[in-house]
mmCIF file of C-alpha atoms and ligand atoms in Angstrom:
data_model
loop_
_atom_site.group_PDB
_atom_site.id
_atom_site.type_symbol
_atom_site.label_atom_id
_atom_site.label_comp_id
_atom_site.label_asym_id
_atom_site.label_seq_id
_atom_site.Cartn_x
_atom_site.Cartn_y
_atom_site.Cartn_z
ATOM 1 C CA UNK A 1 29.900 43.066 30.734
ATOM 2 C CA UNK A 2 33.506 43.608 29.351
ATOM 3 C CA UNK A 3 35.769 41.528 31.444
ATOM 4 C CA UNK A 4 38.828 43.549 31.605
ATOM 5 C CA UNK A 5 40.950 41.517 34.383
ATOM 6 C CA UNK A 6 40.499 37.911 35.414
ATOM 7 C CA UNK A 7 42.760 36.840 38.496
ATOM 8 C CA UNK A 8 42.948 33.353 39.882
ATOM 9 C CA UNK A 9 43.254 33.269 43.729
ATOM 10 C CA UNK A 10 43.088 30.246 44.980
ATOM 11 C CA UNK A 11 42.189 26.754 45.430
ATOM 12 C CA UNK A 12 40.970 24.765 48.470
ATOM 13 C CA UNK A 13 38.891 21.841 49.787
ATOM 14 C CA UNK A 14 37.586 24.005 52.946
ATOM 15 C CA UNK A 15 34.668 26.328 52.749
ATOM 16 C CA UNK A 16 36.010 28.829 55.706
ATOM 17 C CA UNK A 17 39.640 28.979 54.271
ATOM 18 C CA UNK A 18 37.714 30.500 50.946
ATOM 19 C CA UNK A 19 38.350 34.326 50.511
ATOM 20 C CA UNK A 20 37.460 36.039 53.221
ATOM 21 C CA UNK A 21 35.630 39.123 51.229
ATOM 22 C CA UNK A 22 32.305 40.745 50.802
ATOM 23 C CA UNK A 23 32.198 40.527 46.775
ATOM 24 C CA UNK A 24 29.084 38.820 44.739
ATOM 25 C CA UNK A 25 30.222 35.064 44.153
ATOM 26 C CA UNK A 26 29.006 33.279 40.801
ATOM 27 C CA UNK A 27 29.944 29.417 41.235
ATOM 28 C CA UNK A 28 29.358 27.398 38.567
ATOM 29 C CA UNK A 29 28.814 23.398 38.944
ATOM 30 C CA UNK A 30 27.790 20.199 37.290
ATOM 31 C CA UNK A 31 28.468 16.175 36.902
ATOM 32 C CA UNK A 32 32.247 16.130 36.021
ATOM 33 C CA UNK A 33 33.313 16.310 32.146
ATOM 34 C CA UNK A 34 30.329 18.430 31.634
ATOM 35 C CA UNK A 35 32.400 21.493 30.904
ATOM 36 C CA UNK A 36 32.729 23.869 33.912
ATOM 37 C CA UNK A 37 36.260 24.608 33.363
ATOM 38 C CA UNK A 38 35.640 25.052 29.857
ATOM 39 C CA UNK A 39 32.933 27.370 30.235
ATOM 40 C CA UNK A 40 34.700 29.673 32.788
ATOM 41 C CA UNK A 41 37.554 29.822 30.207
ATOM 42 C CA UNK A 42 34.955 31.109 27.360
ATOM 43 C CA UNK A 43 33.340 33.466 29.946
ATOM 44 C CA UNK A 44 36.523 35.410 30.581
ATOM 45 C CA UNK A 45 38.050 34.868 27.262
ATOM 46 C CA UNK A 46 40.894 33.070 28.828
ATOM 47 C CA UNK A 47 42.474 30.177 27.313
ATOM 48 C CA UNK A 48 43.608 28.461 30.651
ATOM 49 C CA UNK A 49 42.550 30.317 33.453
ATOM 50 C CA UNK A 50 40.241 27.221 34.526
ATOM 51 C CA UNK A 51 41.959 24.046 34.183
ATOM 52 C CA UNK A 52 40.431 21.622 31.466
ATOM 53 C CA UNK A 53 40.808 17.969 30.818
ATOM 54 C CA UNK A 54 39.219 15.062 28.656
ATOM 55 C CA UNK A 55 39.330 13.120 31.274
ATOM 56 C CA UNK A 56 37.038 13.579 34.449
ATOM 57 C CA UNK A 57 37.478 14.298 37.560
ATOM 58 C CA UNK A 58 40.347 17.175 37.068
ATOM 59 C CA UNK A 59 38.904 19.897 39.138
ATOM 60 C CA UNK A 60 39.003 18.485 42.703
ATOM 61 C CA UNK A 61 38.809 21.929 44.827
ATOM 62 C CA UNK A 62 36.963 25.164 45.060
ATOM 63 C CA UNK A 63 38.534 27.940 42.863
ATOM 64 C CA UNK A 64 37.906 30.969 43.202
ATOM 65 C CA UNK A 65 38.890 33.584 40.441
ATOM 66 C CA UNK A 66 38.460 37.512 40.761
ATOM 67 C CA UNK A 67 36.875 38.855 38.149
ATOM 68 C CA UNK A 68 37.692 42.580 37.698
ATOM 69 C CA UNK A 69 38.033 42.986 40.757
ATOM 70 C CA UNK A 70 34.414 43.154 41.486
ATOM 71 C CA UNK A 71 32.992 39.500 41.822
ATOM 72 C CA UNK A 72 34.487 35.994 42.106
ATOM 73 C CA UNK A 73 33.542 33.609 40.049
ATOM 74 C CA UNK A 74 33.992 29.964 41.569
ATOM 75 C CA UNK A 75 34.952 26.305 39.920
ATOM 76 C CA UNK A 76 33.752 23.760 41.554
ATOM 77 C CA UNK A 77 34.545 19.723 41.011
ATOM 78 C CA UNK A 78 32.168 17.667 39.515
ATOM 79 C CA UNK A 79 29.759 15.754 41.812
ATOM 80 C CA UNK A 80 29.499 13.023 38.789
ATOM 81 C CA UNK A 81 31.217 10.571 41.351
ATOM 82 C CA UNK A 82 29.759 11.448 44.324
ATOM 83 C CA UNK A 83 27.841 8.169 45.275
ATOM 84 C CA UNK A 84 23.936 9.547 45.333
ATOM 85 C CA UNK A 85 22.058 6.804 47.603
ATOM 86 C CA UNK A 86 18.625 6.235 46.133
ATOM 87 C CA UNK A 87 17.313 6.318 50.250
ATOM 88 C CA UNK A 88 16.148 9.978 51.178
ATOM 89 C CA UNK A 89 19.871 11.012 51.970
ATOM 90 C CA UNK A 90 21.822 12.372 48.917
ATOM 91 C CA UNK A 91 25.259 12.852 49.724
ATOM 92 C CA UNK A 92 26.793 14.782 47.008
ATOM 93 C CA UNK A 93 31.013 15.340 48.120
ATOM 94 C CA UNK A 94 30.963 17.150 51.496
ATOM 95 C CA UNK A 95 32.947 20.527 50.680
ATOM 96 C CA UNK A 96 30.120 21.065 48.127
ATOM 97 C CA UNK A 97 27.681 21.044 50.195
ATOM 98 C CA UNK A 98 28.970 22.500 52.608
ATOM 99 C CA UNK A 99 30.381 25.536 50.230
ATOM 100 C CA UNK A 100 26.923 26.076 49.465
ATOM 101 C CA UNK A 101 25.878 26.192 52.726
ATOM 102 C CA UNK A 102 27.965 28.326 54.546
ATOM 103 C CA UNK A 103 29.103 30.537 51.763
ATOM 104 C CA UNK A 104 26.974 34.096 52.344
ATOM 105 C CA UNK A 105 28.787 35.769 49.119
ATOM 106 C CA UNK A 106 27.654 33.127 46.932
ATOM 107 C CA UNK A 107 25.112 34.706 45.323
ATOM 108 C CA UNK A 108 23.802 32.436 41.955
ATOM 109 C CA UNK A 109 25.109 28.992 41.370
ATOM 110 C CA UNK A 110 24.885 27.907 37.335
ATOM 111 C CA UNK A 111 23.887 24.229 37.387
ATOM 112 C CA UNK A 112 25.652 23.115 34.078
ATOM 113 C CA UNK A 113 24.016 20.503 32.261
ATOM 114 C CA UNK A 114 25.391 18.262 28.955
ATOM 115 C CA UNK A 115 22.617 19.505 26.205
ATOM 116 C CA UNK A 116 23.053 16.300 24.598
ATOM 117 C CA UNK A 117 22.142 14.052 27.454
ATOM 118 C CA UNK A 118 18.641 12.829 28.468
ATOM 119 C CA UNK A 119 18.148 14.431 32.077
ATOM 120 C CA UNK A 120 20.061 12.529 34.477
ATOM 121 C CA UNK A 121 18.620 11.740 38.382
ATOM 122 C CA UNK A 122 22.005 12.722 39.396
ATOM 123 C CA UNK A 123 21.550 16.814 38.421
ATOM 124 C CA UNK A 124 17.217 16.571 39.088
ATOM 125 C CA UNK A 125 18.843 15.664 43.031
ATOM 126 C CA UNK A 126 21.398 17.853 42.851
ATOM 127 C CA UNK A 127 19.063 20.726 42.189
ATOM 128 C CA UNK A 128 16.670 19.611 44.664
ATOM 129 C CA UNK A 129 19.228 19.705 47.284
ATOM 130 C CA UNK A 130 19.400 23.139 45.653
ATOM 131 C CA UNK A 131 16.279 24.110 46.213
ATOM 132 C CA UNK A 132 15.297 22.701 49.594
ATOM 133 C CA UNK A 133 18.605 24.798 50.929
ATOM 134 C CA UNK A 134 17.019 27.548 49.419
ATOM 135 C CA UNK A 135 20.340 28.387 46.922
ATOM 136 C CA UNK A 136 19.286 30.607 44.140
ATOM 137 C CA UNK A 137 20.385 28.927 40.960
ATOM 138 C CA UNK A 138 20.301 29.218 37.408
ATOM 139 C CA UNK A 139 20.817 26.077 34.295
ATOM 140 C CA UNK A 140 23.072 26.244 31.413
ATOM 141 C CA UNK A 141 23.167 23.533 28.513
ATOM 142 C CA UNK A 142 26.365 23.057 27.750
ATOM 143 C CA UNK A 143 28.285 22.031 24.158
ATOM 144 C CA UNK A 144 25.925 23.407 22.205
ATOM 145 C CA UNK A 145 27.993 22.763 19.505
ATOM 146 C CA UNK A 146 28.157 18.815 19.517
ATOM 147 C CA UNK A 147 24.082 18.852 18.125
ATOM 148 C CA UNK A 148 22.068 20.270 15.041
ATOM 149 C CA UNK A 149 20.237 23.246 16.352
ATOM 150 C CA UNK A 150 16.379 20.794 16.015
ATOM 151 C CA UNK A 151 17.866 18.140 18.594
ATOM 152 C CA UNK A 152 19.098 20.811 20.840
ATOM 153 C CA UNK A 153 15.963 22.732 20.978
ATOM 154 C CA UNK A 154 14.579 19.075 21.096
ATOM 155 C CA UNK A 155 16.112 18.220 24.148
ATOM 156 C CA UNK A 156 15.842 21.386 26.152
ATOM 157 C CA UNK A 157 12.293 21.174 25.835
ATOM 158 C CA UNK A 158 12.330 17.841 26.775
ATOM 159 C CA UNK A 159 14.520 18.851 29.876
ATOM 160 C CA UNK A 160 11.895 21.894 30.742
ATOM 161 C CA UNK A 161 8.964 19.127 30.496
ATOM 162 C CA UNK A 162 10.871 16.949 33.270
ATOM 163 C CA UNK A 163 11.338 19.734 35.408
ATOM 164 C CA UNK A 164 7.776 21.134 35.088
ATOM 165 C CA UNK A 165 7.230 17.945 36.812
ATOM 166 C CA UNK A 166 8.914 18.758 39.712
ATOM 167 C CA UNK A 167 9.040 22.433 40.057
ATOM 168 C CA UNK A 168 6.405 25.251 39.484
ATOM 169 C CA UNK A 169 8.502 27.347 37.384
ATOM 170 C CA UNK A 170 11.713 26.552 34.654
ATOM 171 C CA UNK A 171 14.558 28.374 36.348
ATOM 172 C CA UNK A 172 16.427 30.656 34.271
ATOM 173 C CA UNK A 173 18.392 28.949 31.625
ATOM 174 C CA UNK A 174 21.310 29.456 29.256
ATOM 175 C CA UNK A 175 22.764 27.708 26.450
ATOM 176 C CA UNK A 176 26.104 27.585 26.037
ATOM 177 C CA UNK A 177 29.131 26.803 24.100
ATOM 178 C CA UNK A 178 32.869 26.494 24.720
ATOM 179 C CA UNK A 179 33.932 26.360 21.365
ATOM 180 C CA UNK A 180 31.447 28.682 19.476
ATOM 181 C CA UNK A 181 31.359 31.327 22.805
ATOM 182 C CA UNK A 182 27.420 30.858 22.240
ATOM 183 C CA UNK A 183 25.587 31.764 25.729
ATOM 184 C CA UNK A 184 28.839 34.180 26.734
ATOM 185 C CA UNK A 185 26.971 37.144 26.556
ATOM 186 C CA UNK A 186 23.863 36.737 27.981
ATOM 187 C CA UNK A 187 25.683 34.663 31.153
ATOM 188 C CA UNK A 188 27.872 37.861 31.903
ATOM 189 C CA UNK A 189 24.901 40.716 31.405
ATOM 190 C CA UNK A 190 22.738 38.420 33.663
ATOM 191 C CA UNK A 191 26.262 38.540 36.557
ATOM 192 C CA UNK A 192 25.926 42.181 35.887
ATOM 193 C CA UNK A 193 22.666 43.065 36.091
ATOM 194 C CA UNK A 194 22.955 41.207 39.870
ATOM 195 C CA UNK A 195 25.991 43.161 40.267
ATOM 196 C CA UNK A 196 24.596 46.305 39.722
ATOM 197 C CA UNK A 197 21.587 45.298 41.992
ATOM 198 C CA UNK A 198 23.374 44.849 44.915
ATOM 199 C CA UNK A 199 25.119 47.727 44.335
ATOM 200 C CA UNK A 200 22.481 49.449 44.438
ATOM 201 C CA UNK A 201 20.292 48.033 47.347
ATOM 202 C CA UNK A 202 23.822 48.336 49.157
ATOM 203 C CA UNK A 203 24.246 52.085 48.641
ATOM 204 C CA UNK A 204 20.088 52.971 49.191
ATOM 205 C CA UNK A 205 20.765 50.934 52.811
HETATM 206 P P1 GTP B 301 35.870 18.293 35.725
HETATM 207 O O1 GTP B 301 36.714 19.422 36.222
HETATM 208 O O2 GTP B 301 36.647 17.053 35.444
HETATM 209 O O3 GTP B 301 34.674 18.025 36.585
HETATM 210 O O4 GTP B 301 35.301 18.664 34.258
HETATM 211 P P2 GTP B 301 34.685 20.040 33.742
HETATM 212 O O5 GTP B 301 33.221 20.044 33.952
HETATM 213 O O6 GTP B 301 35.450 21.209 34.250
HETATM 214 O O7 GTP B 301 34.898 19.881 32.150
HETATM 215 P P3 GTP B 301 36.021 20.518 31.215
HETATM 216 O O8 GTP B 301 35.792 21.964 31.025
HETATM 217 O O9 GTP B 301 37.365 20.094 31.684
HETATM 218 O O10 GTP B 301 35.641 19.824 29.822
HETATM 219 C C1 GTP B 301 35.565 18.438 29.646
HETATM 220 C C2 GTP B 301 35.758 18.069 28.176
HETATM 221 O O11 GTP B 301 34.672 18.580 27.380
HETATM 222 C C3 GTP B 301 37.022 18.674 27.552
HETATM 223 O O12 GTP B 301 37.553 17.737 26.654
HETATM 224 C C4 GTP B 301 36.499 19.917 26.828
HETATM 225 O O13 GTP B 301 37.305 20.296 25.733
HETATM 226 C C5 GTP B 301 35.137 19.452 26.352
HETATM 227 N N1 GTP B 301 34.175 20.582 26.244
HETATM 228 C C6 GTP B 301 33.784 21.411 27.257
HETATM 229 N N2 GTP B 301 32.887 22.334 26.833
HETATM 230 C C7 GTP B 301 32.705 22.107 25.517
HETATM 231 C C8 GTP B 301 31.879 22.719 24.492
HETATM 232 O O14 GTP B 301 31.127 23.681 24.718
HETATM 233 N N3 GTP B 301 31.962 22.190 23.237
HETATM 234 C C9 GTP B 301 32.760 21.122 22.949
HETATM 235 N N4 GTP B 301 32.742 20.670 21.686
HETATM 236 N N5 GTP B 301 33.543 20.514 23.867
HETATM 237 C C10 GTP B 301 33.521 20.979 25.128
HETATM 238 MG MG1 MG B 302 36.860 21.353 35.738
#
């Protein structure tokens, strides 16, 4: 997919003031610092469309962006400082869950993950809470870059292995990189091909 216009449209903290529109919805998400922002930037080939920040903890609200005007893509804050209790309630920030909840357009939510980072009980419970609210959702290793190509294929194998354990089946996965572009291609084709899908199931019904 060629993105030829990227939009930002706005920004909130409530899930029914989000744009009130019928197009696809991508949102991408992840423990904070892990390079969301980053990512959406390399995605659309825009320097500072997302905002980006060494420090954690800059994107606090849900931002939705138009993406030739045909989908949204969404940034979400990190969960990295949402307390997780260890007791059978995980209470990631509220808005998040409840965005993924309530939000009927959102159709794929990319689970970012730091490739160089042993996997964390924080993201294995995010993507449980995932699963058992049955939201579709695909991973992508981020910063690619920061490792030598063994200890990244290394890792993600080690990463499939621990989530063999818990699921039947290794969801879809990307690797990425914000500095390289790595990953930019495939991402967009898959948006596309789920673009075109709808499209298509929409006009046959
Ligand atoms: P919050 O909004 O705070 O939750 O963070 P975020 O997940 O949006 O991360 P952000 O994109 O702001 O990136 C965090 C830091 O990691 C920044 O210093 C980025 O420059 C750096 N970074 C992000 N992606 C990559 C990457 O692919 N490669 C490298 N080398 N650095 C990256
Ligand atoms: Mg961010």
């Amino acid at each position: 997919m060629k993105i030829k216009s990227a939009e930002f449209v706005v920004s909130n903290t409530r899930v029914d003031k989000c744009p009130d529109s019928k197009l696809p919805e991508y949102a991408f998400i992840g423990r904070s610092n892990v390079g969301k922002s980053s990512l959406i930037n390399m995605l659309t080939d825009r320097k500072t469309l997302a905002k980006t920040s060494a420090k954690p903890g800059k994107t606090q609200l849900i931002n939705h962006f138009l993406i030739n005007k045909d989908w949204h893509l969404v940034d979400l804050p990190g969960y990295g400082y949402a307390k997780v209790s260890k007791s059978t309630k995980r209470t990631f920030q509220k808005f998040i869950t409840a965005y993924f909840d309530k939000r009927k357009q959102m159709i794929c939510a990319f689970v970012l993950i730091d490739s160089r980072h042993e996997p964390q009980p924080i993201d294995m419970e995010f993507m449980q809470w995932l699963g058992d609210h049955q939201v579709p959702f695909c991973i992508i290793f981020t910063k690619a870059d920061k490792l030598k190509p063994k200890m990244l294929e290394k890792n993600i194998n080690n990463y499939q292995d621990k989530m063999l354990e818990i699921w039947e089946e290794m969801p879809e996965f990307f690797v990425s990189s914000a500095t390289s572009k790595l990953g930019q291609d495939e991402i967009l084709d898959y948006i596309d091909a789920i673009n075109n899908e709808l499209r298509s199931n929409n006009s046959a019904g």
